[in-house]
XYZ file of C-alpha atoms in Angstrom:
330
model
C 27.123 -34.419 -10.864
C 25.698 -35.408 -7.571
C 28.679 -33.601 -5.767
C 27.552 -30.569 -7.852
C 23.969 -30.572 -6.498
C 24.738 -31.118 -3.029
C 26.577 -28.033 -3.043
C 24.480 -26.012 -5.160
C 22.018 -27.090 -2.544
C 23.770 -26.388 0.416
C 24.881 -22.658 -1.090
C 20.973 -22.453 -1.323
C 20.666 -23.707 2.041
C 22.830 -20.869 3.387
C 21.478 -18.247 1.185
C 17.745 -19.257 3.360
C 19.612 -19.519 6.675
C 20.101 -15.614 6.186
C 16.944 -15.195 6.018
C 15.623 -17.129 8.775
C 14.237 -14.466 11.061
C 11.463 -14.475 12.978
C 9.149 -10.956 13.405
C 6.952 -10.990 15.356
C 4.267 -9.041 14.094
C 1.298 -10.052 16.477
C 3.572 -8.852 19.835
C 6.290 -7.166 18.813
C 6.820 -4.108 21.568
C 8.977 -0.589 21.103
C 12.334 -0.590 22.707
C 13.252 2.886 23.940
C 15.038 3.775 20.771
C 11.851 3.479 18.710
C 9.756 5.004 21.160
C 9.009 8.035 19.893
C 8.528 7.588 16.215
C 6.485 4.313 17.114
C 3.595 7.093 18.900
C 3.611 9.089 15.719
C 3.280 5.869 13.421
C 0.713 4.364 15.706
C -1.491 7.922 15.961
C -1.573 7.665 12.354
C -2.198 3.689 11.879
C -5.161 4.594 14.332
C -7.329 6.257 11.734
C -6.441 3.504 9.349
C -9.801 1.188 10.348
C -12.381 3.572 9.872
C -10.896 4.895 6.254
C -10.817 1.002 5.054
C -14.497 0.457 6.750
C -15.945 3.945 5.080
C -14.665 2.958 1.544
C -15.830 -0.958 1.913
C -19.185 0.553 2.459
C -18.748 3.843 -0.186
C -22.438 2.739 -2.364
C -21.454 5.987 -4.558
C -24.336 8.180 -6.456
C -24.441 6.521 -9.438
C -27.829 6.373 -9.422
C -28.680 10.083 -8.372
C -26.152 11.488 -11.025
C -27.328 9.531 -14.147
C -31.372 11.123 -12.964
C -29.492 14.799 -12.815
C -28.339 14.011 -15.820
C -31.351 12.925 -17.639
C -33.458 15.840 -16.403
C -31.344 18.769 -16.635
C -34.008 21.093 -16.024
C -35.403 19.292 -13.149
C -34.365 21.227 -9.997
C -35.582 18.838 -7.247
C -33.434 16.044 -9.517
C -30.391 18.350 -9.156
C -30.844 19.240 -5.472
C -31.462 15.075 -4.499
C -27.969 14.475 -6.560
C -26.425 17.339 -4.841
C -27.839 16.464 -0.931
C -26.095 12.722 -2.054
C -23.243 13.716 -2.940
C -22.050 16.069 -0.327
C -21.688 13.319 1.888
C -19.710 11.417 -0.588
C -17.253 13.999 -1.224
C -16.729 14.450 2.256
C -15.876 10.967 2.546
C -13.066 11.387 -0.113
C -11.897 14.246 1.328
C -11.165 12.322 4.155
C -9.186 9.907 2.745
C -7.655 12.291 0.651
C -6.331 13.965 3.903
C -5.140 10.836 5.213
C -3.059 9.787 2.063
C -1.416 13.341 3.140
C -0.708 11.629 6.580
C 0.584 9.110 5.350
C 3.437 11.497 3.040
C 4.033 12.950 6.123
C 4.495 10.137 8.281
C 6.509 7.739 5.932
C 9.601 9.073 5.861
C 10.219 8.832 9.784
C 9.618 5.541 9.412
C 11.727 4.489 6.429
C 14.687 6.999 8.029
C 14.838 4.304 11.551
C 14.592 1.726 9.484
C 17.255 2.402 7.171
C 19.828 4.760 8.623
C 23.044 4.129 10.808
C 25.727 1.850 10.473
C 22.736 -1.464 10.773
C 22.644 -4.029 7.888
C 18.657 -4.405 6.843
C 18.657 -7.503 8.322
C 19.774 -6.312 11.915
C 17.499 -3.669 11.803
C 14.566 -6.311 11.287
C 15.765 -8.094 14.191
C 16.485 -4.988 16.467
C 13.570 -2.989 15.855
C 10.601 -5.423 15.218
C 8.218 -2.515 16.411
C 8.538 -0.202 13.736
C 9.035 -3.496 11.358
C 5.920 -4.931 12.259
C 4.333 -1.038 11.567
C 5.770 -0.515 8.576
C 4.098 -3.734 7.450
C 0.525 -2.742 8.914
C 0.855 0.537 6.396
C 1.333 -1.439 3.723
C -1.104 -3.958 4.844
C -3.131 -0.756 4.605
C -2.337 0.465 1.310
C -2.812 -2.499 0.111
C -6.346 -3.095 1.267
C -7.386 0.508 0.101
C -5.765 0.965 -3.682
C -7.904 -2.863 -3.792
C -11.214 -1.364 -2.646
C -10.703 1.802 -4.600
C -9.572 -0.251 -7.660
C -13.195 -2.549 -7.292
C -15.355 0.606 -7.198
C -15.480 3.048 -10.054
C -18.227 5.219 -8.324
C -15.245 7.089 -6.292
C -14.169 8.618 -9.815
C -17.634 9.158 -10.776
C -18.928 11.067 -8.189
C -15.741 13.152 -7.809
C -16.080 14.107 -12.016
C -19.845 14.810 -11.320
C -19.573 16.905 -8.105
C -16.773 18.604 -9.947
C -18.907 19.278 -12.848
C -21.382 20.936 -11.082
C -19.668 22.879 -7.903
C -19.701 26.306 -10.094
C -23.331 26.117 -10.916
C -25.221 25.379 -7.424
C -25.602 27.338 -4.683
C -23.678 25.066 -1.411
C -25.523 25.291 1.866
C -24.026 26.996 4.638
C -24.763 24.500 6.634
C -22.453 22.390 4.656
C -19.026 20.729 5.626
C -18.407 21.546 2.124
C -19.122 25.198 1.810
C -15.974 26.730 2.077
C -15.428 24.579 -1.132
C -16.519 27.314 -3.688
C -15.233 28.232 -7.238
C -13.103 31.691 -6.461
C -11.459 30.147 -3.618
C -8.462 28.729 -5.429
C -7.343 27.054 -2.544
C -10.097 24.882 -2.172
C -10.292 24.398 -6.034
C -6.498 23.334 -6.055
C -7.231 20.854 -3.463
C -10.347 19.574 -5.349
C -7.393 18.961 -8.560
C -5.341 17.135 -6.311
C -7.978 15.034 -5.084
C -9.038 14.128 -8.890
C -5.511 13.429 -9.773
C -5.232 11.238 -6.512
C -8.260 9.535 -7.225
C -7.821 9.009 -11.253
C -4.350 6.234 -10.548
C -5.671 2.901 -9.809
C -4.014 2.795 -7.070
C -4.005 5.884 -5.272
C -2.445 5.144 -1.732
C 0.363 2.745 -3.405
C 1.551 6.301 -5.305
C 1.649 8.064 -2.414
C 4.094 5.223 -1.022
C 6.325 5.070 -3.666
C 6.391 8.619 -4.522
C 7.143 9.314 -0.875
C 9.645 6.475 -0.678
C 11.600 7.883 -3.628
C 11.722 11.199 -2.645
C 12.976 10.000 0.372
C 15.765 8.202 -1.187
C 16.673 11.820 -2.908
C 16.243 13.619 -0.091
C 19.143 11.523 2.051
C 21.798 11.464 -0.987
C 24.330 10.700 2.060
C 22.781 7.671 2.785
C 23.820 4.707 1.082
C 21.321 4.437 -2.177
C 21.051 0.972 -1.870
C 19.689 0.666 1.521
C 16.019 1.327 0.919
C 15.971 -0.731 -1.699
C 17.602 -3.483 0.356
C 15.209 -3.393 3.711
C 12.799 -4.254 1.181
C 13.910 -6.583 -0.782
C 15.109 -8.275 2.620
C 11.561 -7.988 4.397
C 10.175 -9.723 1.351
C 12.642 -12.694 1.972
C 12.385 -12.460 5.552
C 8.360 -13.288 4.717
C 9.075 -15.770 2.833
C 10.495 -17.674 5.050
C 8.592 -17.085 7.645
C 5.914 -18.481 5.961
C 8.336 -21.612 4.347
C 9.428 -22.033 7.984
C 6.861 -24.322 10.136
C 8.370 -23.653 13.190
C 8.275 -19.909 12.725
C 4.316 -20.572 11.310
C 3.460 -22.588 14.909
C 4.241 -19.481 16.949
C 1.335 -17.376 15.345
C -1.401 -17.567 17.469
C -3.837 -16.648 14.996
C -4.104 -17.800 11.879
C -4.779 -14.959 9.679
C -1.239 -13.648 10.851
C -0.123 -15.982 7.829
C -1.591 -14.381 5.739
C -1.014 -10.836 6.860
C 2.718 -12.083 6.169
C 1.784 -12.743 2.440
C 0.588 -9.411 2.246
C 3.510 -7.509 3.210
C 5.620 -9.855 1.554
C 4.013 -9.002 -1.981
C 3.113 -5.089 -0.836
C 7.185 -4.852 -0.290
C 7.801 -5.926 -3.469
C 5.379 -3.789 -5.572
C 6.636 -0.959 -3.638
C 10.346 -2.320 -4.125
C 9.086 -2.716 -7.598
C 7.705 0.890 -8.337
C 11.272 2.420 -7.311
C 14.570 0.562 -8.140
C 15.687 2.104 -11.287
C 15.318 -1.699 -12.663
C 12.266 -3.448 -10.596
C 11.821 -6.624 -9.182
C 11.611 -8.503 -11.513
C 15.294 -8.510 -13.421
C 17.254 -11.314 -13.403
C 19.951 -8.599 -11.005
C 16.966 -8.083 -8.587
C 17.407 -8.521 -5.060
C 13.842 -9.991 -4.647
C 13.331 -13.665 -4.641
C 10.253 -13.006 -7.246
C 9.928 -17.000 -8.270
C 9.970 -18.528 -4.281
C 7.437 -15.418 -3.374
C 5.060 -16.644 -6.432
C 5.776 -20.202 -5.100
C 4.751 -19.181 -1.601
C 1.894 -18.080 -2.937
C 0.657 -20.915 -5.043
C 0.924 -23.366 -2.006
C -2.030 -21.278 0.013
C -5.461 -21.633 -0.620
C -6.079 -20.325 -4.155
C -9.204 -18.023 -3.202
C -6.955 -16.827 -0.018
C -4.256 -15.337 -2.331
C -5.682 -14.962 -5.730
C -5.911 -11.225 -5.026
C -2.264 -11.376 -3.952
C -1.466 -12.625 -7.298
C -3.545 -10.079 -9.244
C -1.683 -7.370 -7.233
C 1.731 -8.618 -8.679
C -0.118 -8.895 -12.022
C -1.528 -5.175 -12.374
C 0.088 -3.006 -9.713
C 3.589 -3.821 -9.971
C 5.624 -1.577 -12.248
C 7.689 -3.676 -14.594
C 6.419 -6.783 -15.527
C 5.877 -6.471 -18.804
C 8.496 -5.298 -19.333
C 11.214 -6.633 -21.651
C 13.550 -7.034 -18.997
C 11.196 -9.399 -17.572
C 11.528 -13.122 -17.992
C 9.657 -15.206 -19.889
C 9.462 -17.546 -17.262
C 8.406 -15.117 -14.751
C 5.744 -14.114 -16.770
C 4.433 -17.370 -17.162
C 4.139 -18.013 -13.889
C 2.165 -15.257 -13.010
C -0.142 -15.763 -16.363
């Protein structure tokens, strides 16, 4: 029996030596090779501050909306609801716009990252660049669908101001006054906006939907290697984190837990599109060390970690799922 351990453990020992790879996500600089998709990525990570800041401080017009409501016939109620909202909308439209980015952007990414002869892990080692941005978009993503998620005003103010766009007159002093009922441009756009804004988690579609298509779009390229680079970036976190060697050369500390992040933001996306999730017993994903992981931080540091795994994640309830798995993350 004790023969029988020591090699199980030393097969599990070898199974973490593969993943032993440092990224280095705080410094990591393009090579020449990555150079030019690294500008596009970064022009578009650029905007990403000032979307997450505008919807951390998005108040909504709750209050506006339910007086419009109440006084129908009041036209100075309707007008102060209306001047409040415009703003608002605006907002959204912005971030709309940037989810659109974001389609656009994605798949230049995931095609250096994936394509060519490269096994996932040598592309983590060889282009740390594009690794390390491909984690701040889902670092993104992350931080958005969870602000979006905590503030049902977004959906609110979208159903109002979509309520009453054919009965006011817009300014034409307005941003928003090419936005006008027999323009069925702008109308479309308005739908797609609503059915952006009605999933919980709005940006994490986007990624998933965009990953996927991606996946159909390059039949020629081995199926399983999206699939892989993230199942493998979720390991590589792991131990990166497990590792305190690989911990003491973060010069900041909140680099840990931006490691966390993308760990469990690679495995909801990994999650959302293999035909059988992450959380099968076939998965590729290490689901019971990440939940470990995450049970040795701080429990207020990671508790919203763990609630992403709980409600954004695809497949955990599903039968398919452990019982044990489930039970850890109940």
């Amino acid at each position: 029996m004790g023969n029988l351990l020591r090699l199980l453990s030393r097969d599990e020992n070898v199974q973490n030596v593969k993943y032993d790879l440092f990224v280095d996500f705080e410094n990591a600089q393009p090579t020449e090779i990555e150079l030019e998709v690294f500008k596009e990525v970064s022009a578009f990570l650029e905007g990403g501050p000032d979307i997450l800041h505008n919807i951390w401080i998005y108040k909504g017009a709750s209050n506006e909306i339910r007086e419009a409501i109440a006084n129908p016939s009041s036209e100075a109620l309707q007008l102060k609801a209306w001047q409040t909202l415009s703003p608002l909308i605006e907002r959204l439209q912005t971030f709309y716009l940037y989810s659109q980015l974001l389609e656009s952007i994605l798949p230049k990414i995931l095609g250096a990252l994936t394509g060519g002869p490269s096994s996932p892990r040598e592309h983590l080692q060889s282009q740390q660049a594009l690794v390390k941005q491909f984690a701040e978009i889902l670092d993104f993503v992350m931080k958005f669908d969870d602000l979006k998620m905590s503030n049902p005003s977004i959906q609110n103010d979208l159903s109002y101001f979509r309520r009453i766009i054919s009965r006011i007159s817009i300014p034409s002093n307005s941003n928003l006054s090419n936005i006008k009922p027999d323009s069925p441009i702008d109308l479309e756009r308005m739908n797609r906006m609503s059915l952006f804004y009605a999933h919980a988690t709005p940006m994490l579609k986007v990624l998933s939907d965009t990953t996927s298509k991606f996946v159909q779009d390059n039949r020629n390229m081995p199926i399983d290697n999206p699939t892989e680079i993230l199942s493998t970036m979720a390991k590589v976190c792991q131990r990166m984190v497990d590792n305190p060697e690989f911990c003491s050369r973060f010069k900041k500390e909140e680099t840990i837990f931006f490691v966390l992040r993308v760990m469990v933001g690679v495995i909801i996306l990994y999650d959302h599109i293999d035909p059988n999730g992450a959380f099968v017993k076939s998965s590729n994903v290490d689901i019971k060390g990440a939940i470990r992981v995450l049970k040795e931080q701080p429990p207020d540091s990671v508790s919203g970690l763990l609630n992403a795994l709980r409600y954004t994640t695809k497949n955990l309830n599903a039968d398919s799922t452990p019982k044990s798995i489930k039970q850890l993350l109940n």
